[in-house]
């Protein structure tokens, strides 16, 4: 391989020889794949905007309440105590992404990743509307500052700022819920100055990413992009250039590629897909559309750039299933089964009873010993549950500091109680005691802890 062949690997694609940023003026994509991608993006955006407003039986459909240590996913409530279930869910999701990447490459990036959707389908569309397609944008950037340029740039950046603010506030609703968000914005800013500042900083970050940093998130920052090297193999179906059909390239050669560079001009990361699968390719399919239109104009078959595997191009047949993704699918199935089982078998309430730290025991003249406990009960259901606590292992008396009668749906009861037991009923200085949590006289959970005595 000579130096020219590998020159595209000499430095990041968006840096010039001096190491300065080369601004990417990507041509506006057009074609069947772009239409499909636009439709899919609208669907994803619709989900992003509407989910915080969807409610099931008055409860949010999805709520990532980190401050309250509570997650609601598809109407089901998960508390911090459900770490195993959440870990299984996360693991299944990561494995699904791995399985998907092994099979279809970086399709997630070009089609479903919020970074691409907002950049390509929101911010860039505003830019096309105000500044025009790539040549016009390039000329505008090179032109001296006139009133027209100030107006265009000013309008574009004002809209970018407004969209960034809207994005941040929609994200916020995923974490605090739409109802709380409406309550917050009705209050004066001074009442929530910290939250307001955080919202401004996050919006400024979005504005910076989408107005300036742009594709560098995908090519230089995103760790998922870096994993492609280990996840892809010759059977992975990715956006590929059919070098067997295209080469030798040139306007008057036997290969189908006329070397028009149209596929590069439309690429949002400015790469040449003819160099093979690269880290920077987000599988957005813009080059497929562009090359297909060139093929049509030159009277050749479409598909010189298409979704295919290295094996598909080399041997003319592509298969979706191979031993690697079959093995991942089996592991994913096992994980998901375990997740469903854990989810269905989890208790409706979760009780924690621990002796209050720093306190030992108290002795009374009638031979009674007492210990102080902290109790926490989480109601994981959407119903109010009447509860009562009884000592099962011994005869004794419980004196609760608060009133334990009914725990509201998705709520948590926290209190302290004193347990009195006659000294002659205790076998040693550290006796195991068992509590029962009853609802309408039905035992729904038991909890064991220790009772200390002299
Ligand atoms: S658009 Fe197609 S024909 Fe033109 S350079 Fe790219 S691969 Fe070759
Ligand atoms: S090479 Fe093609 S599919 Fe990959 S990022 Fe560029 S335009 Fe998109």
Short mmCIF file of C-alpha atoms and ligand atoms in Angstrom, two decimals:
data_model
loop_
_atom_site.label_atom_id
_atom_site.label_comp_id
_atom_site.label_asym_id
_atom_site.label_seq_id
_atom_site.Cartn_x
_atom_site.Cartn_y
_atom_site.Cartn_z
CA UNK A 1 0.00 0.00 0.00
CA UNK A 2 1.57 3.34 -1.00
CA UNK A 3 1.34 6.61 0.89
CA UNK A 4 -1.59 7.90 -1.17
CA UNK A 5 -3.65 4.83 -0.30
CA UNK A 6 -3.39 5.40 3.42
CA UNK A 7 -3.28 9.22 3.48
CA UNK A 8 -6.87 9.39 4.77
CA UNK A 9 -5.67 7.75 7.98
CA UNK A 10 -2.88 10.26 8.61
CA UNK A 11 -5.02 12.56 10.80
CA UNK A 12 -8.64 13.00 11.91
CA UNK A 13 -10.73 13.73 8.87
CA UNK A 14 -11.85 17.14 10.15
CA UNK A 15 -8.31 18.51 10.74
CA UNK A 16 -6.05 20.07 8.17
CA UNK A 17 -2.28 19.59 7.96
CA UNK A 18 -1.75 22.35 10.55
CA UNK A 19 -4.16 20.64 12.93
CA UNK A 20 -6.88 23.29 12.54
CA UNK A 21 -10.55 22.35 12.32
CA UNK A 22 -11.88 21.88 8.81
CA UNK A 23 -15.52 22.91 8.87
CA UNK A 24 -17.76 20.33 7.20
CA UNK A 25 -20.14 21.80 4.63
CA UNK A 26 -22.24 18.69 4.01
CA UNK A 27 -24.59 18.77 1.06
CA UNK A 28 -28.27 18.42 1.91
CA UNK A 29 -29.16 14.72 1.45
CA UNK A 30 -31.98 13.76 -0.89
CA UNK A 31 -33.47 10.39 -1.79
CA UNK A 32 -35.38 7.36 -0.57
CA UNK A 33 -33.18 6.57 2.41
CA UNK A 34 -33.26 10.19 3.56
CA UNK A 35 -37.08 10.15 3.39
CA UNK A 36 -37.17 6.96 5.48
CA UNK A 37 -34.72 8.44 7.95
CA UNK A 38 -36.74 11.68 8.21
CA UNK A 39 -39.93 9.74 8.95
CA UNK A 40 -38.18 7.65 11.57
CA UNK A 41 -36.68 10.79 13.16
CA UNK A 42 -40.11 12.40 13.44
CA UNK A 43 -41.30 9.26 15.21
CA UNK A 44 -38.35 9.40 17.67
CA UNK A 45 -38.85 13.15 18.24
CA UNK A 46 -42.54 12.55 18.86
CA UNK A 47 -41.64 9.98 21.52
CA UNK A 48 -39.11 12.37 23.08
CA UNK A 49 -41.62 15.20 23.32
CA UNK A 50 -44.77 13.30 24.27
CA UNK A 51 -43.52 10.65 26.74
CA UNK A 52 -43.33 13.05 29.75
CA UNK A 53 -47.03 13.82 29.21
CA UNK A 54 -48.22 10.19 28.93
CA UNK A 55 -49.85 8.85 32.08
CA UNK A 56 -51.17 5.43 33.07
CA UNK A 57 -53.84 5.51 35.80
CA UNK A 58 -52.66 9.02 36.66
CA UNK A 59 -49.00 7.95 36.98
CA UNK A 60 -46.20 8.87 34.53
CA UNK A 61 -45.42 6.35 31.79
CA UNK A 62 -41.68 7.00 32.20
CA UNK A 63 -40.03 9.06 34.96
CA UNK A 64 -36.32 9.01 35.81
CA UNK A 65 -36.59 10.60 39.25
CA UNK A 66 -32.93 10.47 40.30
CA UNK A 67 -33.42 12.91 43.21
CA UNK A 68 -36.27 10.78 44.60
CA UNK A 69 -34.31 7.54 43.90
CA UNK A 70 -37.30 6.26 41.95
CA UNK A 71 -37.70 5.19 38.32
CA UNK A 72 -40.96 4.60 36.53
CA UNK A 73 -40.54 2.57 33.36
CA UNK A 74 -43.62 1.75 31.27
CA UNK A 75 -45.78 2.52 34.31
CA UNK A 76 -43.87 0.13 36.64
CA UNK A 77 -42.13 1.72 39.62
CA UNK A 78 -38.55 0.83 40.49
CA UNK A 79 -36.91 2.02 43.67
CA UNK A 80 -33.26 2.16 44.63
CA UNK A 81 -33.85 -1.24 46.28
CA UNK A 82 -34.61 -2.73 42.84
CA UNK A 83 -30.97 -2.45 41.79
CA UNK A 84 -30.85 -6.04 40.52
CA UNK A 85 -33.83 -5.52 38.20
CA UNK A 86 -32.45 -2.21 36.91
CA UNK A 87 -28.99 -3.75 36.45
CA UNK A 88 -30.53 -6.61 34.45
CA UNK A 89 -32.44 -4.11 32.34
CA UNK A 90 -29.30 -2.05 31.68
CA UNK A 91 -27.27 -5.18 30.88
CA UNK A 92 -29.95 -6.39 28.47
CA UNK A 93 -30.01 -3.00 26.78
CA UNK A 94 -26.20 -2.94 26.39
CA UNK A 95 -26.22 -6.48 25.03
CA UNK A 96 -29.02 -5.56 22.62
CA UNK A 97 -26.90 -2.67 21.31
CA UNK A 98 -23.89 -5.02 20.96
CA UNK A 99 -26.01 -7.60 19.14
CA UNK A 100 -27.46 -4.93 16.89
CA UNK A 101 -24.00 -3.48 16.17
CA UNK A 102 -22.47 -6.87 15.39
CA UNK A 103 -25.29 -7.45 12.90
CA UNK A 104 -26.01 -4.01 11.44
CA UNK A 105 -23.01 -1.85 12.37
CA UNK A 106 -23.46 1.69 13.57
CA UNK A 107 -27.08 1.94 12.44
CA UNK A 108 -28.11 3.30 15.85
CA UNK A 109 -25.85 6.33 15.30
CA UNK A 110 -27.31 7.41 11.98
CA UNK A 111 -30.93 6.63 12.74
CA UNK A 112 -31.80 6.71 16.44
CA UNK A 113 -29.04 8.50 18.36
CA UNK A 114 -30.37 11.81 19.80
CA UNK A 115 -27.13 13.53 18.73
CA UNK A 116 -27.70 12.69 15.04
CA UNK A 117 -31.45 13.23 15.15
CA UNK A 118 -31.14 16.71 16.65
CA UNK A 119 -28.15 17.69 14.52
CA UNK A 120 -29.34 16.35 11.16
CA UNK A 121 -33.10 16.62 11.51
CA UNK A 122 -33.53 19.76 13.60
CA UNK A 123 -30.53 22.11 13.71
CA UNK A 124 -29.26 21.40 10.20
CA UNK A 125 -32.76 21.80 8.74
CA UNK A 126 -32.96 25.25 10.32
CA UNK A 127 -29.54 25.98 8.80
CA UNK A 128 -30.64 24.80 5.31
CA UNK A 129 -33.71 27.00 5.61
CA UNK A 130 -31.83 30.16 6.54
CA UNK A 131 -28.43 29.78 4.90
CA UNK A 132 -29.18 27.37 2.03
CA UNK A 133 -27.30 24.29 0.83
CA UNK A 134 -23.57 23.64 1.20
CA UNK A 135 -22.19 25.99 -1.46
CA UNK A 136 -24.30 28.92 -0.25
CA UNK A 137 -23.30 28.23 3.35
CA UNK A 138 -19.63 28.14 2.40
CA UNK A 139 -19.90 31.41 0.46
CA UNK A 140 -21.80 33.06 3.32
CA UNK A 141 -19.09 32.08 5.81
CA UNK A 142 -16.36 33.45 3.54
CA UNK A 143 -18.25 36.68 2.77
CA UNK A 144 -17.57 39.94 4.67
CA UNK A 145 -19.99 40.93 7.46
CA UNK A 146 -22.89 42.75 5.81
CA UNK A 147 -26.35 43.51 7.20
CA UNK A 148 -27.70 40.48 5.31
CA UNK A 149 -25.09 38.15 6.82
CA UNK A 150 -25.69 39.53 10.33
CA UNK A 151 -29.43 38.99 9.91
CA UNK A 152 -29.01 35.42 8.65
CA UNK A 153 -26.49 34.43 11.29
CA UNK A 154 -28.43 36.26 14.02
CA UNK A 155 -31.70 34.54 13.09
CA UNK A 156 -30.04 31.13 12.88
CA UNK A 157 -28.29 31.40 16.23
CA UNK A 158 -31.38 32.84 17.95
CA UNK A 159 -33.37 29.83 16.73
CA UNK A 160 -30.54 27.50 17.81
CA UNK A 161 -30.64 28.99 21.32
CA UNK A 162 -34.44 28.67 21.52
CA UNK A 163 -34.31 25.04 20.34
CA UNK A 164 -31.55 24.28 22.88
CA UNK A 165 -33.69 25.74 25.66
CA UNK A 166 -36.70 23.71 24.50
CA UNK A 167 -34.56 20.53 24.36
CA UNK A 168 -33.23 21.04 27.88
CA UNK A 169 -36.68 21.66 29.31
CA UNK A 170 -38.11 18.58 27.59
CA UNK A 171 -35.21 16.50 28.97
CA UNK A 172 -35.93 18.00 32.37
CA UNK A 173 -39.51 16.70 32.22
CA UNK A 174 -38.16 13.15 31.81
CA UNK A 175 -36.45 13.59 35.19
CA UNK A 176 -38.94 15.63 37.21
CA UNK A 177 -42.22 14.94 35.38
CA UNK A 178 -44.32 17.35 33.33
CA UNK A 179 -46.56 18.35 36.27
CA UNK A 180 -43.65 19.43 38.44
CA UNK A 181 -42.11 21.26 35.47
CA UNK A 182 -45.31 23.31 35.01
CA UNK A 183 -45.31 24.06 38.75
CA UNK A 184 -41.67 25.17 38.60
CA UNK A 185 -42.11 27.54 35.67
CA UNK A 186 -45.12 29.14 37.37
CA UNK A 187 -42.92 30.08 40.33
CA UNK A 188 -40.55 33.07 40.31
CA UNK A 189 -37.00 32.28 39.10
CA UNK A 190 -35.59 33.38 42.46
CA UNK A 191 -37.40 30.44 44.12
CA UNK A 192 -35.40 27.92 42.03
CA UNK A 193 -32.26 29.82 41.15
CA UNK A 194 -29.96 26.75 41.24
CA UNK A 195 -32.23 24.70 38.99
CA UNK A 196 -32.56 27.67 36.65
CA UNK A 197 -28.77 28.04 36.40
CA UNK A 198 -28.37 24.31 35.71
CA UNK A 199 -30.98 24.58 32.95
CA UNK A 200 -29.09 27.50 31.38
CA UNK A 201 -25.74 25.68 31.54
CA UNK A 202 -27.19 22.52 29.93
CA UNK A 203 -28.88 24.63 27.22
CA UNK A 204 -25.59 26.45 26.57
CA UNK A 205 -23.90 23.07 26.24
CA UNK A 206 -26.49 21.89 23.68
CA UNK A 207 -26.16 25.15 21.77
CA UNK A 208 -22.35 24.76 21.69
CA UNK A 209 -22.59 21.14 20.51
CA UNK A 210 -25.10 21.78 17.74
CA UNK A 211 -23.83 25.11 16.52
CA UNK A 212 -20.08 24.43 16.67
CA UNK A 213 -18.81 21.07 17.94
CA UNK A 214 -21.25 19.04 15.80
CA UNK A 215 -19.98 15.83 14.14
CA UNK A 216 -16.89 15.78 16.38
CA UNK A 217 -19.09 14.20 19.09
CA UNK A 218 -19.45 11.14 16.80
CA UNK A 219 -15.90 11.09 15.46
CA UNK A 220 -13.85 12.08 18.51
CA UNK A 221 -15.89 11.85 21.73
CA UNK A 222 -18.47 9.05 21.59
CA UNK A 223 -17.10 5.82 23.16
CA UNK A 224 -19.64 3.72 21.27
CA UNK A 225 -18.06 4.80 17.96
CA UNK A 226 -14.67 3.65 19.26
CA UNK A 227 -16.06 0.16 19.98
CA UNK A 228 -16.83 -0.51 16.32
CA UNK A 229 -13.37 -1.94 15.73
CA UNK A 230 -14.04 -4.83 18.11
CA UNK A 231 -17.73 -5.30 17.36
CA UNK A 232 -17.78 -5.38 13.57
CA UNK A 233 -16.56 -8.27 11.48
CA UNK A 234 -16.68 -9.21 7.81
CA UNK A 235 -20.29 -10.45 8.21
CA UNK A 236 -21.65 -7.20 9.72
CA UNK A 237 -24.03 -5.42 7.37
CA UNK A 238 -22.96 -1.78 7.11
CA UNK A 239 -22.98 1.03 4.55
CA UNK A 240 -20.40 -0.29 2.08
CA UNK A 241 -18.90 0.63 -1.23
CA UNK A 242 -18.89 -2.23 -3.75
CA UNK A 243 -15.24 -1.96 -4.76
CA UNK A 244 -15.54 -5.02 -7.01
CA UNK A 245 -18.11 -3.22 -9.10
CA UNK A 246 -16.79 0.33 -8.69
CA UNK A 247 -13.09 -0.10 -9.38
CA UNK A 248 -11.13 0.98 -11.29
CA UNK A 249 -12.77 4.32 -10.63
CA UNK A 250 -12.80 7.27 -13.01
CA UNK A 251 -14.96 8.91 -15.67
CA UNK A 252 -13.72 6.69 -18.48
CA UNK A 253 -12.87 3.42 -16.82
CA UNK A 254 -14.50 0.01 -16.69
CA UNK A 255 -15.51 0.51 -13.03
CA UNK A 256 -18.95 1.94 -12.19
CA UNK A 257 -17.56 4.66 -9.90
CA UNK A 258 -17.08 7.81 -11.95
CA UNK A 259 -15.06 9.37 -9.10
CA UNK A 260 -17.46 12.33 -8.88
CA UNK A 261 -16.89 12.75 -5.08
CA UNK A 262 -20.65 13.28 -4.58
CA UNK A 263 -20.71 10.64 -1.84
CA UNK A 264 -18.09 12.65 0.07
CA UNK A 265 -19.83 16.00 -0.41
CA UNK A 266 -23.02 14.69 1.22
CA UNK A 267 -21.31 12.94 4.14
CA UNK A 268 -21.91 14.69 7.50
CA UNK A 269 -18.54 13.45 8.77
CA UNK A 270 -16.78 14.22 5.45
CA UNK A 271 -15.33 10.76 4.90
CA UNK A 272 -14.85 8.83 1.68
CA UNK A 273 -16.75 5.56 2.12
CA UNK A 274 -14.74 4.15 -0.79
CA UNK A 275 -11.83 3.80 1.65
CA UNK A 276 -13.83 1.11 3.45
CA UNK A 277 -15.68 0.97 6.79
CA UNK A 278 -14.35 3.72 9.04
CA UNK A 279 -14.82 4.82 12.62
CA UNK A 280 -16.36 8.10 11.41
CA UNK A 281 -19.16 6.46 9.39
CA UNK A 282 -22.42 6.77 11.30
CA UNK A 283 -24.37 4.71 8.74
CA UNK A 284 -26.60 7.67 7.91
CA UNK A 285 -27.13 6.40 4.33
CA UNK A 286 -26.75 9.89 2.78
CA UNK A 287 -24.01 8.56 0.46
CA UNK A 288 -26.27 5.68 -0.69
CA UNK A 289 -28.90 8.16 -1.86
CA UNK A 290 -26.32 10.41 -3.48
CA UNK A 291 -24.53 7.62 -5.34
CA UNK A 292 -27.84 6.10 -6.45
CA UNK A 293 -28.77 9.41 -8.08
CA UNK A 294 -25.35 9.46 -9.82
CA UNK A 295 -25.87 5.87 -10.99
CA UNK A 296 -29.30 6.82 -12.34
CA UNK A 297 -27.83 9.79 -14.21
CA UNK A 298 -25.10 7.61 -15.73
CA UNK A 299 -27.53 4.82 -16.66
CA UNK A 300 -26.11 2.25 -14.23
CA UNK A 301 -27.74 0.08 -11.61
CA UNK A 302 -28.20 1.60 -8.16
CA UNK A 303 -26.48 0.07 -5.14
CA UNK A 304 -22.81 0.83 -5.81
CA UNK A 305 -22.93 2.06 -2.20
CA UNK A 306 -25.42 -0.01 -0.22
CA UNK A 307 -26.06 -1.91 3.02
CA UNK A 308 -23.90 -4.99 2.66
CA UNK A 309 -21.21 -6.97 4.45
CA UNK A 310 -17.61 -7.40 3.39
CA UNK A 311 -18.45 -11.06 2.69
CA UNK A 312 -21.50 -9.98 0.70
CA UNK A 313 -19.39 -7.78 -1.54
CA UNK A 314 -16.58 -10.31 -1.83
CA UNK A 315 -18.71 -13.41 -2.44
CA UNK A 316 -22.03 -11.97 -3.58
CA UNK A 317 -24.21 -13.27 -0.72
CA UNK A 318 -25.09 -11.64 2.57
CA UNK A 319 -26.66 -13.31 5.58
CA UNK A 320 -28.00 -11.58 8.67
CA UNK A 321 -27.52 -14.56 11.00
CA UNK A 322 -24.10 -15.92 11.88
CA UNK A 323 -22.63 -17.84 14.81
CA UNK A 324 -21.59 -14.64 16.62
CA UNK A 325 -24.96 -12.91 16.70
CA UNK A 326 -26.72 -16.23 17.40
CA UNK A 327 -24.58 -16.62 20.54
CA UNK A 328 -25.33 -13.02 21.62
CA UNK A 329 -29.06 -13.63 21.01
CA UNK A 330 -29.05 -16.69 23.28
CA UNK A 331 -27.35 -14.71 26.09
CA UNK A 332 -29.78 -11.82 25.56
CA UNK A 333 -32.75 -14.20 25.73
CA UNK A 334 -31.47 -15.67 29.01
CA UNK A 335 -30.91 -12.20 30.47
CA UNK A 336 -34.35 -10.97 29.41
CA UNK A 337 -36.02 -14.11 30.82
CA UNK A 338 -34.24 -13.57 34.13
CA UNK A 339 -35.29 -9.91 34.06
CA UNK A 340 -38.96 -10.79 33.43
CA UNK A 341 -38.91 -13.45 36.16
CA UNK A 342 -37.32 -11.02 38.67
CA UNK A 343 -39.79 -8.32 37.69
CA UNK A 344 -42.85 -10.53 38.08
CA UNK A 345 -41.70 -12.09 41.34
CA UNK A 346 -40.62 -8.92 43.11
CA UNK A 347 -42.54 -8.14 46.32
CA UNK A 348 -45.22 -5.46 46.23
CA UNK A 349 -43.62 -3.79 49.22
CA UNK A 350 -40.00 -3.64 50.31
CA UNK A 351 -39.22 -3.44 54.02
CA UNK A 352 -35.94 -2.57 55.72
CA UNK A 353 -35.66 -2.71 59.52
CA UNK A 354 -32.30 -1.89 61.12
CA UNK A 355 -31.32 -1.19 64.69
CA UNK A 356 -30.75 2.54 65.14
CA UNK A 357 -26.98 3.13 64.90
CA UNK A 358 -25.30 4.19 68.16
CA UNK A 359 -28.02 2.79 70.45
CA UNK A 360 -27.62 -0.54 72.23
CA UNK A 361 -30.45 -1.55 74.56
CA UNK A 362 -32.36 -0.32 77.58
CA UNK A 363 -33.15 -2.37 80.69
CA UNK A 364 -36.28 -1.85 82.79
CA UNK A 365 -37.01 -2.93 86.43
CA UNK A 366 -39.59 -5.52 85.27
CA UNK A 367 -36.84 -7.46 83.35
CA UNK A 368 -37.96 -5.97 80.05
CA UNK A 369 -35.32 -5.04 77.46
CA UNK A 370 -35.90 -2.60 74.62
CA UNK A 371 -34.12 -1.91 71.30
CA UNK A 372 -34.74 1.01 68.95
CA UNK A 373 -35.15 0.35 65.21
CA UNK A 374 -35.39 2.42 62.04
CA UNK A 375 -38.01 1.15 59.62
CA UNK A 376 -38.44 1.94 55.93
CA UNK A 377 -41.28 0.49 53.84
CA UNK A 378 -41.60 1.20 50.12
CA UNK A 379 -44.95 0.71 48.41
CA UNK A 380 -44.11 -0.35 44.83
CA UNK A 381 -47.71 -0.57 43.65
CA UNK A 382 -50.10 2.00 42.21
CA UNK A 383 -52.53 1.38 45.14
CA UNK A 384 -52.71 2.67 48.70
CA UNK A 385 -51.91 -0.26 51.02
CA UNK A 386 -53.04 -0.47 54.68
CA UNK A 387 -50.13 -1.94 56.69
CA UNK A 388 -49.42 -3.20 60.16
CA UNK A 389 -46.23 -4.59 61.71
CA UNK A 390 -46.19 -7.52 64.18
CA UNK A 391 -43.42 -9.39 65.95
CA UNK A 392 -43.56 -13.05 64.84
CA UNK A 393 -40.61 -14.68 66.60
CA UNK A 394 -41.28 -13.66 70.20
CA UNK A 395 -43.87 -12.20 72.47
CA UNK A 396 -43.16 -8.51 72.67
CA UNK A 397 -44.49 -5.01 72.18
CA UNK A 398 -43.87 -2.54 69.35
CA UNK A 399 -44.23 1.20 69.96
CA UNK A 400 -44.09 3.12 66.68
CA UNK A 401 -42.94 6.79 66.71
CA UNK A 402 -45.32 7.68 63.86
CA UNK A 403 -48.56 6.14 62.70
CA UNK A 404 -48.30 3.21 60.35
CA UNK A 405 -51.75 2.80 58.86
CA UNK A 406 -51.72 3.20 55.12
CA UNK A 407 -48.88 3.83 52.67
CA UNK A 408 -49.92 5.74 49.61
CA UNK A 409 -49.18 4.42 46.11
CA UNK A 410 -45.47 4.69 45.18
CA UNK A 411 -44.77 6.28 48.55
CA UNK A 412 -42.22 5.43 51.22
CA UNK A 413 -42.87 5.22 54.98
CA UNK A 414 -39.91 5.98 57.24
CA UNK A 415 -40.05 5.96 61.01
CA UNK A 416 -38.55 4.66 64.26
CA UNK A 417 -40.01 2.17 66.72
CA UNK A 418 -39.10 0.63 70.07
CA UNK A 419 -39.36 -3.12 70.57
CA UNK A 420 -39.86 -4.43 74.14
CA UNK A 421 -39.15 -8.11 74.94
CA UNK A 422 -39.04 -9.86 78.31
CA UNK A 423 -35.41 -10.71 79.17
CA UNK A 424 -36.15 -14.37 79.99
CA UNK A 425 -37.38 -14.91 76.40
CA UNK A 426 -33.97 -14.02 74.99
CA UNK A 427 -31.54 -16.88 74.41
CA UNK A 428 -28.35 -14.85 74.10
CA UNK A 429 -27.01 -11.29 74.01
CA UNK A 430 -27.83 -11.13 70.28
CA UNK A 431 -31.11 -12.79 69.38
CA UNK A 432 -32.63 -13.03 65.92
CA UNK A 433 -36.10 -11.52 65.80
CA UNK A 434 -38.60 -11.74 62.95
CA UNK A 435 -41.22 -9.16 62.02
CA UNK A 436 -44.25 -9.64 59.83
CA UNK A 437 -45.79 -6.92 57.65
CA UNK A 438 -49.54 -7.43 57.35
CA UNK A 439 -52.10 -5.88 55.07
CA UNK A 440 -55.75 -6.49 56.00
CA UNK A 441 -54.59 -9.32 58.29
CA UNK A 442 -52.70 -11.00 55.46
CA UNK A 443 -48.96 -11.56 55.91
CA UNK A 444 -47.23 -10.02 52.88
CA UNK A 445 -43.61 -9.81 53.96
CA UNK A 446 -41.32 -10.95 56.76
CA UNK A 447 -38.08 -9.36 57.90
CA UNK A 448 -35.37 -10.72 60.20
CA UNK A 449 -32.98 -8.61 62.23
CA UNK A 450 -31.20 -8.79 65.60
CA UNK A 451 -32.13 -7.79 69.15
CA UNK A 452 -29.33 -7.07 71.59
CA UNK A 453 -29.51 -7.55 75.34
CA UNK A 454 -27.10 -7.75 78.30
S1 LIG B 1 -21.02 9.02 -5.60
FE1 LIG B 1 -20.77 6.96 -6.43
S2 LIG B 1 -19.87 7.31 -8.41
FE2 LIG B 1 -19.56 9.20 -7.31
S3 LIG B 1 -17.57 8.96 -6.31
FE3 LIG B 1 -19.06 8.23 -4.87
S4 LIG B 1 -19.13 6.04 -5.23
FE4 LIG B 1 -18.19 6.94 -7.04
S1 LIG B 2 -19.99 7.40 4.71
FE1 LIG B 2 -22.11 7.50 4.04
S2 LIG B 2 -23.28 6.46 5.64
FE2 LIG B 2 -21.23 6.89 6.46
S3 LIG B 2 -21.49 8.84 7.53
FE3 LIG B 2 -20.76 9.33 5.47
S4 LIG B 2 -22.65 9.65 4.29
FE4 LIG B 2 -23.24 8.65 6.18
#
